């Protein structure tokens, strides 16, 4: 453990403050959603999505913020290889689940606010029934897909370290194998491509939502002007 400088102490305090605010905010929302779940017979689909999004964000805060705080406070390389890979695994699962859940939330909102004469009119009734299935599928996919990387490290990383030490990367709190360089094609196919696809869907759904709200605002404004305009006398 190195000597803590004033700069490291300031960074540690900032990290701790951010973690505490993030954890308190996410757990407050999670408590609120769980309270709604137990107090109501049937939970709204959007509340279910937000509950799982809160859990995913909490995983990211804990797996990313706590190690960085420990590193900033001077405890470098304090985690074993197993603990390091476990932290990376939790972070990847939380990140993938956060992006997937955000995509599901934005698309669900786009479908639900779409006009009745749009192409989404049949899906508006069926969408809430399949939310639980899609969330469960997303969790299973994130858990099993990201499990490939710690398994890859356990069984293959020693061979790669003996061949090329540049494949290791210092993360501050531990030195681990940089899997993005070792298995670039696997990482791109299983992680990067799905996240990029979700980001494109989020961008498209957000644009569709803005366009729908804009058209609705123009329509309401036209109706309001027509209702307040003076009527011609007989």
GROMACS .gro file of C-alpha atoms in nm:
model
  234
    1UNK     CA    1   0.000   0.000   0.000
    2UNK     CA    2   0.155   0.329  -0.114
    3UNK     CA    3   0.157   0.658   0.073
    4UNK     CA    4  -0.164   0.854   0.018
    5UNK     CA    5  -0.107   1.196  -0.135
    6UNK     CA    6  -0.355   1.485  -0.100
    7UNK     CA    7  -0.454   1.434  -0.465
    8UNK     CA    8  -0.528   1.063  -0.406
    9UNK     CA    9  -0.724   1.149  -0.092
   10UNK     CA   10  -0.932   1.406  -0.282
   11UNK     CA   11  -1.003   1.155  -0.562
   12UNK     CA   12  -1.098   0.893  -0.305
   13UNK     CA   13  -1.341   1.129  -0.134
   14UNK     CA   14  -1.496   1.222  -0.470
   15UNK     CA   15  -1.534   0.856  -0.567
   16UNK     CA   16  -1.687   0.768  -0.230
   17UNK     CA   17  -1.932   1.058  -0.257
   18UNK     CA   18  -2.039   0.953  -0.606
   19UNK     CA   19  -2.078   0.591  -0.498
   20UNK     CA   20  -2.287   0.683  -0.195
   21UNK     CA   21  -2.514   0.913  -0.396
   22UNK     CA   22  -2.553   0.655  -0.674
   23UNK     CA   23  -2.620   0.367  -0.435
   24UNK     CA   24  -2.868   0.566  -0.225
   25UNK     CA   25  -3.050   0.688  -0.535
   26UNK     CA   26  -3.071   0.346  -0.700
   27UNK     CA   27  -3.168   0.162  -0.383
   28UNK     CA   28  -3.433   0.423  -0.305
   29UNK     CA   29  -3.583   0.366  -0.648
   30UNK     CA   30  -3.555  -0.010  -0.606
   31UNK     CA   31  -3.731   0.008  -0.269
   32UNK     CA   32  -4.005   0.218  -0.427
   33UNK     CA   33  -4.055  -0.032  -0.710
   34UNK     CA   34  -4.057  -0.328  -0.469
   35UNK     CA   35  -4.311  -0.146  -0.254
   36UNK     CA   36  -4.531  -0.098  -0.562
   37UNK     CA   37  -4.487  -0.467  -0.645
   38UNK     CA   38  -4.603  -0.584  -0.301
   39UNK     CA   39  -4.880  -0.326  -0.261
   40UNK     CA   40  -5.043  -0.378  -0.599
   41UNK     CA   41  -5.189  -0.694  -0.743
   42UNK     CA   42  -5.043  -0.625  -1.086
   43UNK     CA   43  -4.729  -0.422  -1.148
   44UNK     CA   44  -4.712  -0.202  -1.453
   45UNK     CA   45  -4.473  -0.320  -1.723
   46UNK     CA   46  -4.271   0.001  -1.723
   47UNK     CA   47  -4.216  -0.027  -1.346
   48UNK     CA   48  -4.077  -0.377  -1.398
   49UNK     CA   49  -3.834  -0.247  -1.659
   50UNK     CA   50  -3.721   0.037  -1.434
   51UNK     CA   51  -3.669  -0.202  -1.143
   52UNK     CA   52  -3.428  -0.419  -1.340
   53UNK     CA   53  -3.257  -0.113  -1.487
   54UNK     CA   54  -3.194   0.007  -1.130
   55UNK     CA   55  -3.039  -0.328  -1.038
   56UNK     CA   56  -2.812  -0.318  -1.344
   57UNK     CA   57  -2.697   0.036  -1.266
   58UNK     CA   58  -2.624  -0.063  -0.906
   59UNK     CA   59  -2.401  -0.348  -1.028
   60UNK     CA   60  -2.205  -0.104  -1.243
   61UNK     CA   61  -2.160   0.141  -0.955
   62UNK     CA   62  -2.041  -0.128  -0.714
   63UNK     CA   63  -1.809  -0.310  -0.956
   64UNK     CA   64  -1.661   0.006  -1.110
   65UNK     CA   65  -1.670   0.260  -0.831
   66UNK     CA   66  -1.552   0.057  -0.531
   67UNK     CA   67  -1.227  -0.075  -0.693
   68UNK     CA   68  -1.142   0.271  -0.826
   69UNK     CA   69  -1.200   0.421  -0.481
   70UNK     CA   70  -0.973   0.162  -0.322
   71UNK     CA   71  -0.706   0.232  -0.584
   72UNK     CA   72  -0.734   0.609  -0.531
   73UNK     CA   73  -0.683   0.558  -0.156
   74UNK     CA   74  -0.351   0.385  -0.223
   75UNK     CA   75  -0.438   0.014  -0.214
   76UNK     CA   76  -0.300  -0.095  -0.552
   77UNK     CA   77  -0.303  -0.454  -0.676
   78UNK     CA   78  -0.492  -0.567  -0.368
   79UNK     CA   79  -0.717  -0.816  -0.547
   80UNK     CA   80  -0.637  -1.169  -0.652
   81UNK     CA   81  -0.686  -1.290  -1.009
   82UNK     CA   82  -1.014  -1.456  -0.918
   83UNK     CA   83  -1.148  -1.143  -0.746
   84UNK     CA   84  -1.033  -0.930  -1.038
   85UNK     CA   85  -1.212  -1.147  -1.293
   86UNK     CA   86  -1.522  -1.155  -1.073
   87UNK     CA   87  -1.527  -0.773  -1.065
   88UNK     CA   88  -1.490  -0.759  -1.443
   89UNK     CA   89  -1.766  -1.015  -1.485
   90UNK     CA   90  -2.010  -0.822  -1.265
   91UNK     CA   91  -1.924  -0.499  -1.446
   92UNK     CA   92  -1.980  -0.653  -1.791
   93UNK     CA   93  -2.309  -0.809  -1.685
   94UNK     CA   94  -2.430  -0.481  -1.539
   95UNK     CA   95  -2.324  -0.282  -1.845
   96UNK     CA   96  -2.482  -0.525  -2.093
   97UNK     CA   97  -2.800  -0.545  -1.887
   98UNK     CA   98  -2.817  -0.168  -1.849
   99UNK     CA   99  -2.791  -0.111  -2.224
  100UNK     CA  100  -3.038  -0.390  -2.304
  101UNK     CA  101  -3.291  -0.273  -2.045
  102UNK     CA  102  -3.260   0.088  -2.160
  103UNK     CA  103  -3.325  -0.025  -2.516
  104UNK     CA  104  -3.631  -0.223  -2.402
  105UNK     CA  105  -3.759   0.077  -2.203
  106UNK     CA  106  -3.726   0.322  -2.492
  107UNK     CA  107  -3.886   0.085  -2.744
  108UNK     CA  108  -4.171   0.007  -2.502
  109UNK     CA  109  -4.240   0.377  -2.450
  110UNK     CA  110  -4.232   0.434  -2.827
  111UNK     CA  111  -4.486   0.158  -2.883
  112UNK     CA  112  -4.718   0.269  -2.604
  113UNK     CA  113  -4.739   0.636  -2.708
  114UNK     CA  114  -4.779   0.559  -3.078
  115UNK     CA  115  -5.114   0.658  -3.236
  116UNK     CA  116  -5.386   0.398  -3.269
  117UNK     CA  117  -5.368   0.414  -3.649
  118UNK     CA  118  -4.995   0.338  -3.660
  119UNK     CA  119  -4.828   0.008  -3.740
  120UNK     CA  120  -4.775  -0.053  -3.366
  121UNK     CA  121  -5.147  -0.064  -3.281
  122UNK     CA  122  -5.157  -0.445  -3.248
  123UNK     CA  123  -4.836  -0.452  -3.047
  124UNK     CA  124  -4.963  -0.197  -2.794
  125UNK     CA  125  -5.194  -0.456  -2.639
  126UNK     CA  126  -4.948  -0.747  -2.651
  127UNK     CA  127  -4.629  -0.565  -2.545
  128UNK     CA  128  -4.692  -0.554  -2.166
  129UNK     CA  129  -4.751  -0.931  -2.160
  130UNK     CA  130  -4.403  -1.010  -2.295
  131UNK     CA  131  -4.198  -0.769  -2.086
  132UNK     CA  132  -4.118  -1.026  -1.816
  133UNK     CA  133  -4.006  -1.277  -2.080
  134UNK     CA  134  -3.775  -1.028  -2.252
  135UNK     CA  135  -3.621  -0.916  -1.922
  136UNK     CA  136  -3.557  -1.277  -1.815
  137UNK     CA  137  -3.407  -1.356  -2.155
  138UNK     CA  138  -3.184  -1.050  -2.132
  139UNK     CA  139  -3.054  -1.151  -1.786
  140UNK     CA  140  -2.983  -1.508  -1.898
  141UNK     CA  141  -2.805  -1.389  -2.210
  142UNK     CA  142  -2.591  -1.137  -2.021
  143UNK     CA  143  -2.497  -1.388  -1.751
  144UNK     CA  144  -2.395  -1.667  -1.988
  145UNK     CA  145  -2.237  -1.461  -2.266
  146UNK     CA  146  -2.012  -1.268  -2.027
  147UNK     CA  147  -1.920  -1.593  -1.849
  148UNK     CA  148  -1.708  -1.683  -2.153
  149UNK     CA  149  -1.444  -1.423  -2.065
  150UNK     CA  150  -1.357  -1.535  -1.709
  151UNK     CA  151  -1.352  -1.896  -1.831
  152UNK     CA  152  -1.123  -1.789  -2.113
  153UNK     CA  153  -0.894  -1.624  -1.859
  154UNK     CA  154  -0.886  -1.925  -1.627
  155UNK     CA  155  -0.791  -2.178  -1.894
  156UNK     CA  156  -0.605  -1.979  -2.158
  157UNK     CA  157  -0.456  -1.667  -2.000
  158UNK     CA  158  -0.145  -1.844  -1.862
  159UNK     CA  159  -0.051  -1.952  -2.212
  160UNK     CA  160  -0.096  -1.601  -2.348
  161UNK     CA  161   0.104  -1.446  -2.063
  162UNK     CA  162   0.394  -1.679  -2.135
  163UNK     CA  163   0.388  -1.584  -2.504
  164UNK     CA  164   0.324  -1.210  -2.489
  165UNK     CA  165   0.326  -1.001  -2.173
  166UNK     CA  166   0.175  -0.704  -2.358
  167UNK     CA  167  -0.162  -0.876  -2.331
  168UNK     CA  168  -0.173  -0.790  -1.962
  169UNK     CA  169  -0.310  -0.456  -1.849
  170UNK     CA  170  -0.271  -0.268  -1.522
  171UNK     CA  171  -0.616  -0.162  -1.398
  172UNK     CA  172  -0.478  -0.010  -1.079
  173UNK     CA  173  -0.639  -0.248  -0.834
  174UNK     CA  174  -0.509  -0.555  -1.019
  175UNK     CA  175  -0.313  -0.667  -1.324
  176UNK     CA  176  -0.523  -0.882  -1.554
  177UNK     CA  177  -0.532  -1.015  -1.906
  178UNK     CA  178  -0.673  -0.772  -2.158
  179UNK     CA  179  -0.929  -0.997  -2.325
  180UNK     CA  180  -1.022  -0.735  -2.582
  181UNK     CA  181  -0.679  -0.782  -2.742
  182UNK     CA  182  -0.657  -1.158  -2.701
  183UNK     CA  183  -1.003  -1.251  -2.824
  184UNK     CA  184  -1.091  -0.946  -3.033
  185UNK     CA  185  -1.324  -1.127  -3.271
  186UNK     CA  186  -1.510  -1.300  -2.987
  187UNK     CA  187  -1.540  -0.974  -2.796
  188UNK     CA  188  -1.669  -0.793  -3.105
  189UNK     CA  189  -1.925  -1.064  -3.186
  190UNK     CA  190  -2.057  -1.122  -2.834
  191UNK     CA  191  -2.023  -0.781  -2.667
  192UNK     CA  192  -1.946  -0.493  -2.902
  193UNK     CA  193  -2.189  -0.578  -3.183
  194UNK     CA  194  -2.496  -0.634  -2.956
  195UNK     CA  195  -2.422  -0.314  -2.762
  196UNK     CA  196  -2.388  -0.116  -3.086
  197UNK     CA  197  -2.713  -0.269  -3.213
  198UNK     CA  198  -2.893  -0.173  -2.891
  199UNK     CA  199  -2.751   0.180  -2.917
  200UNK     CA  200  -2.883   0.214  -3.273
  201UNK     CA  201  -3.226   0.091  -3.160
  202UNK     CA  202  -3.223   0.340  -2.871
  203UNK     CA  203  -3.139   0.623  -3.110
  204UNK     CA  204  -3.412   0.516  -3.353
  205UNK     CA  205  -3.677   0.472  -3.082
  206UNK     CA  206  -3.588   0.805  -2.921
  207UNK     CA  207  -3.621   0.978  -3.257
  208UNK     CA  208  -3.957   0.811  -3.316
  209UNK     CA  209  -4.078   0.919  -2.971
  210UNK     CA  210  -3.972   1.281  -3.030
  211UNK     CA  211  -4.145   1.282  -3.370
  212UNK     CA  212  -4.465   1.135  -3.223
  213UNK     CA  213  -4.471   1.392  -2.941
  214UNK     CA  214  -4.403   1.673  -3.189
  215UNK     CA  215  -4.691   1.567  -3.411
  216UNK     CA  216  -4.916   1.531  -3.108
  217UNK     CA  217  -4.822   1.880  -2.990
  218UNK     CA  218  -4.895   2.028  -3.332
  219UNK     CA  219  -5.232   1.850  -3.341
  220UNK     CA  220  -5.328   1.970  -2.993
  221UNK     CA  221  -5.219   2.323  -3.079
  222UNK     CA  222  -5.433   2.319  -3.394
  223UNK     CA  223  -5.737   2.191  -3.201
  224UNK     CA  224  -5.686   2.457  -2.934
  225UNK     CA  225  -5.665   2.734  -3.192
  226UNK     CA  226  -5.977   2.603  -3.368
  227UNK     CA  227  -6.172   2.589  -3.040
  228UNK     CA  228  -6.089   2.946  -2.931
  229UNK     CA  229  -6.131   3.110  -3.273
  230UNK     CA  230  -6.444   3.335  -3.292
  231UNK     CA  231  -6.737   3.181  -3.471
  232UNK     CA  232  -6.901   3.382  -3.750
  233UNK     CA  233  -7.244   3.523  -3.665
  234UNK     CA  234  -7.550   3.389  -3.839
   0.00000   0.00000   0.00000
